[in-house]
Amino acid sequence: MSFRSAAGFCRNDREMTERKRFASVFDQCDVEKKGYLSREDVKVAVVMLFGYKPSKSETDIMMQAGAVPNCPGVPLERFVSLMGRKLSAEDPYEKTRHIFSAFDVHCRGFLKLEDFKSTFARVAPRLPDRTVLEAFRHVDHDSDGHISFKDFEDVITYGLVNH
Ligand SMILES: [Ca+2]
């Protein structure tokens, strides 16, 4: 996914987009239109969404977590919540995107100092302005006055922001 599309999502849009993506993968994997995914289908779905083939034990866990009474496989609703959880638990890129969009209240795809200030004012109202300014300068690697998703990602990746 490109930086522009990654950073351009608002929270609700992003959830809608993820849902759509999961639902469309579900449809593609449920070739016989059974209304659920079999064990083999789930494996294919994970390859399509995450780019790797899940191990036997991971597939077992997903099949168990996705099971509902009277259904031999994983129905759509279970699949969507399962994949959503997997995405936020395992993909640091997705995690970073979530945090970034919490800051990016105007959905501009970059952060200005005022976005930074207003977020900190909400979550840590006693933090001095000076500290917020220092944090901003620290994250703004190329010092252009905007924090891009890339600036942000670098900091998260190196663990300087621990959330
Ligand atoms: Ca920058």
mmCIF file of C-alpha atoms and ligand atoms in Angstrom:
data_model
loop_
_atom_site.group_PDB
_atom_site.id
_atom_site.type_symbol
_atom_site.label_atom_id
_atom_site.label_comp_id
_atom_site.label_asym_id
_atom_site.label_seq_id
_atom_site.Cartn_x
_atom_site.Cartn_y
_atom_site.Cartn_z
ATOM 1 C CA MET A 1 0.000 0.000 0.000
ATOM 2 C CA SER A 2 1.338 3.422 -0.916
ATOM 3 C CA PHE A 3 2.081 6.106 1.624
ATOM 4 C CA ARG A 4 -0.592 8.366 0.200
ATOM 5 C CA SER A 5 -3.408 5.846 0.471
ATOM 6 C CA ALA A 6 -2.157 4.623 3.850
ATOM 7 C CA ALA A 7 -2.046 8.054 5.394
ATOM 8 C CA GLY A 8 -5.192 9.343 3.727
ATOM 9 C CA PHE A 9 -7.659 7.252 5.674
ATOM 10 C CA CYS A 10 -9.852 8.618 8.382
ATOM 11 C CA ARG A 11 -10.690 6.207 11.149
ATOM 12 C CA ASN A 12 -14.144 5.219 9.919
ATOM 13 C CA ASP A 13 -13.071 5.062 6.308
ATOM 14 C CA ARG A 14 -10.219 2.840 7.267
ATOM 15 C CA GLU A 15 -12.438 0.421 9.143
ATOM 16 C CA MET A 16 -14.858 0.365 6.243
ATOM 17 C CA THR A 17 -12.019 -0.256 3.833
ATOM 18 C CA GLU A 18 -10.617 -3.097 5.923
ATOM 19 C CA ARG A 19 -14.042 -4.648 6.152
ATOM 20 C CA LYS A 20 -14.534 -4.405 2.414
ATOM 21 C CA ARG A 21 -11.134 -5.902 1.786
ATOM 22 C CA PHE A 22 -11.828 -8.836 4.135
ATOM 23 C CA ALA A 23 -15.277 -9.369 2.632
ATOM 24 C CA SER A 24 -13.922 -9.388 -0.899
ATOM 25 C CA VAL A 25 -11.178 -11.868 0.031
ATOM 26 C CA PHE A 26 -13.848 -13.980 1.722
ATOM 27 C CA ASP A 27 -15.868 -14.006 -1.498
ATOM 28 C CA GLN A 28 -12.876 -14.898 -3.613
ATOM 29 C CA CYS A 29 -11.885 -17.762 -1.295
ATOM 30 C CA ASP A 30 -15.400 -19.125 -0.914
ATOM 31 C CA VAL A 31 -15.382 -20.296 -4.523
ATOM 32 C CA GLU A 32 -18.336 -22.641 -4.137
ATOM 33 C CA LYS A 33 -20.409 -19.929 -2.384
ATOM 34 C CA LYS A 34 -20.884 -22.093 0.679
ATOM 35 C CA GLY A 35 -21.280 -19.071 2.941
ATOM 36 C CA TYR A 36 -18.257 -20.064 5.019
ATOM 37 C CA LEU A 37 -14.558 -20.738 4.548
ATOM 38 C CA SER A 38 -13.153 -24.223 4.869
ATOM 39 C CA ARG A 39 -9.746 -24.886 6.342
ATOM 40 C CA GLU A 40 -8.125 -24.718 2.892
ATOM 41 C CA ASP A 41 -10.024 -21.518 2.062
ATOM 42 C CA VAL A 42 -8.783 -19.867 5.275
ATOM 43 C CA LYS A 43 -5.190 -20.668 4.356
ATOM 44 C CA VAL A 44 -5.644 -19.092 0.946
ATOM 45 C CA ALA A 45 -7.284 -16.039 2.545
ATOM 46 C CA VAL A 46 -4.313 -15.517 4.871
ATOM 47 C CA VAL A 47 -1.935 -15.760 1.915
ATOM 48 C CA MET A 48 -3.958 -13.117 0.089
ATOM 49 C CA LEU A 49 -4.216 -10.759 3.063
ATOM 50 C CA PHE A 50 -0.919 -11.241 4.844
ATOM 51 C CA GLY A 51 1.355 -12.703 2.208
ATOM 52 C CA TYR A 52 2.311 -15.935 3.931
ATOM 53 C CA LYS A 53 0.915 -19.422 4.329
ATOM 54 C CA PRO A 54 -0.160 -20.082 7.922
ATOM 55 C CA SER A 55 1.293 -23.084 9.739
ATOM 56 C CA LYS A 56 -0.825 -26.070 10.741
ATOM 57 C CA SER A 57 -1.074 -24.883 14.341
ATOM 58 C CA GLU A 58 -1.972 -21.321 13.382
ATOM 59 C CA THR A 59 -4.654 -22.651 11.035
ATOM 60 C CA ASP A 60 -6.001 -24.831 13.874
ATOM 61 C CA ILE A 61 -6.258 -21.788 16.136
ATOM 62 C CA MET A 62 -8.019 -19.725 13.469
ATOM 63 C CA MET A 63 -10.484 -22.519 12.692
ATOM 64 C CA GLN A 64 -11.298 -22.872 16.384
ATOM 65 C CA ALA A 65 -11.622 -19.133 16.962
ATOM 66 C CA GLY A 66 -13.773 -18.753 13.858
ATOM 67 C CA ALA A 67 -16.095 -21.683 14.571
ATOM 68 C CA VAL A 68 -19.824 -21.180 15.129
ATOM 69 C CA PRO A 69 -22.431 -23.844 15.977
ATOM 70 C CA ASN A 70 -23.854 -25.774 13.017
ATOM 71 C CA CYS A 71 -21.291 -24.450 10.554
ATOM 72 C CA PRO A 72 -18.413 -26.595 9.283
ATOM 73 C CA GLY A 73 -16.203 -23.567 8.585
ATOM 74 C CA VAL A 74 -15.697 -19.876 9.297
ATOM 75 C CA PRO A 75 -18.614 -17.583 8.323
ATOM 76 C CA LEU A 76 -18.087 -14.011 7.094
ATOM 77 C CA GLU A 77 -18.680 -12.142 10.380
ATOM 78 C CA ARG A 78 -16.235 -14.367 12.232
ATOM 79 C CA PHE A 79 -13.730 -14.100 9.434
ATOM 80 C CA VAL A 80 -13.870 -10.279 9.457
ATOM 81 C CA SER A 81 -13.339 -10.019 13.214
ATOM 82 C CA LEU A 82 -10.635 -12.683 13.155
ATOM 83 C CA MET A 83 -8.690 -10.943 10.390
ATOM 84 C CA GLY A 84 -9.203 -7.534 12.015
ATOM 85 C CA ARG A 85 -7.692 -8.797 15.241
ATOM 86 C CA LYS A 86 -4.876 -10.486 13.406
ATOM 87 C CA LEU A 87 -4.121 -7.312 11.508
ATOM 88 C CA SER A 88 -3.900 -5.107 14.587
ATOM 89 C CA ALA A 89 -2.035 -7.713 16.627
ATOM 90 C CA GLU A 90 0.601 -8.716 14.126
ATOM 91 C CA ASP A 91 1.257 -5.981 11.675
ATOM 92 C CA PRO A 92 3.382 -3.165 13.072
ATOM 93 C CA TYR A 93 2.665 -1.121 9.960
ATOM 94 C CA GLU A 94 -1.068 -1.279 10.632
ATOM 95 C CA LYS A 95 -0.476 -0.400 14.261
ATOM 96 C CA THR A 96 1.541 2.624 13.268
ATOM 97 C CA ARG A 97 -1.204 3.662 10.893
ATOM 98 C CA HIS A 98 -3.755 3.495 13.696
ATOM 99 C CA ILE A 99 -1.644 5.718 15.901
ATOM 100 C CA PHE A 100 -0.878 8.105 13.082
ATOM 101 C CA SER A 101 -4.548 8.522 12.219
ATOM 102 C CA ALA A 102 -5.332 9.260 15.864
ATOM 103 C CA PHE A 103 -2.983 12.249 15.571
ATOM 104 C CA ASP A 104 -4.067 13.133 12.066
ATOM 105 C CA VAL A 105 -7.481 14.476 13.049
ATOM 106 C CA HIS A 106 -7.845 16.483 9.837
ATOM 107 C CA CYS A 107 -6.886 13.502 7.675
ATOM 108 C CA ARG A 108 -4.277 15.514 5.841
ATOM 109 C CA GLY A 109 -1.790 12.694 5.649
ATOM 110 C CA PHE A 110 0.772 14.677 7.613
ATOM 111 C CA LEU A 111 0.885 16.316 11.024
ATOM 112 C CA LYS A 112 1.458 19.940 11.813
ATOM 113 C CA LEU A 113 2.640 21.162 15.173
ATOM 114 C CA GLU A 114 -0.941 22.164 16.048
ATOM 115 C CA ASP A 115 -2.182 18.571 15.480
ATOM 116 C CA PHE A 116 0.548 17.368 17.740
ATOM 117 C CA LYS A 117 -0.312 19.970 20.385
ATOM 118 C CA SER A 118 -4.022 19.266 20.322
ATOM 119 C CA THR A 119 -3.483 15.515 20.632
ATOM 120 C CA PHE A 120 -1.123 15.927 23.559
ATOM 121 C CA ALA A 121 -3.497 18.435 25.150
ATOM 122 C CA ARG A 122 -6.124 15.718 25.054
ATOM 123 C CA VAL A 123 -4.058 12.802 26.308
ATOM 124 C CA ALA A 124 -1.489 14.548 28.506
ATOM 125 C CA PRO A 125 -2.800 18.030 29.365
ATOM 126 C CA ARG A 126 -0.039 18.764 31.890
ATOM 127 C CA LEU A 127 2.790 18.200 29.476
ATOM 128 C CA PRO A 128 4.624 21.508 28.957
ATOM 129 C CA ASP A 129 4.464 23.065 25.476
ATOM 130 C CA ARG A 130 8.201 22.969 25.336
ATOM 131 C CA THR A 131 8.244 19.162 25.667
ATOM 132 C CA VAL A 132 5.643 18.826 22.935
ATOM 133 C CA LEU A 133 7.725 21.074 20.705
ATOM 134 C CA GLU A 134 10.831 19.005 21.374
ATOM 135 C CA ALA A 135 8.958 15.811 20.596
ATOM 136 C CA PHE A 136 7.712 17.331 17.360
ATOM 137 C CA ARG A 137 11.214 18.361 16.287
ATOM 138 C CA HIS A 138 12.480 14.941 17.210
ATOM 139 C CA VAL A 139 9.925 13.145 15.053
ATOM 140 C CA ASP A 140 10.225 15.608 12.150
ATOM 141 C CA HIS A 141 13.377 13.975 10.796
ATOM 142 C CA ASP A 142 13.849 16.234 7.792
ATOM 143 C CA SER A 143 12.816 19.392 9.695
ATOM 144 C CA ASP A 144 10.316 20.578 7.109
ATOM 145 C CA GLY A 145 7.733 21.429 9.767
ATOM 146 C CA HIS A 146 5.444 18.561 8.825
ATOM 147 C CA ILE A 147 5.456 15.081 10.242
ATOM 148 C CA SER A 148 4.853 12.716 7.380
ATOM 149 C CA PHE A 149 3.783 9.129 7.882
ATOM 150 C CA LYS A 150 7.369 8.176 7.047
ATOM 151 C CA ASP A 151 8.820 10.431 9.770
ATOM 152 C CA PHE A 152 6.328 8.944 12.160
ATOM 153 C CA GLU A 153 6.946 5.371 11.121
ATOM 154 C CA ASP A 154 10.690 5.741 11.620
ATOM 155 C CA VAL A 155 10.177 6.843 15.204
ATOM 156 C CA ILE A 156 7.682 4.094 16.000
ATOM 157 C CA THR A 157 9.878 1.499 14.353
ATOM 158 C CA TYR A 158 12.830 2.449 16.483
ATOM 159 C CA GLY A 159 10.662 2.318 19.588
ATOM 160 C CA LEU A 160 11.082 5.918 20.638
ATOM 161 C CA VAL A 161 7.337 6.293 21.084
ATOM 162 C CA ASN A 162 6.060 3.517 23.287
ATOM 163 C CA HIS A 163 2.346 3.108 22.814
HETATM 164 CA CA CA B 1 9.116 16.027 7.970
#
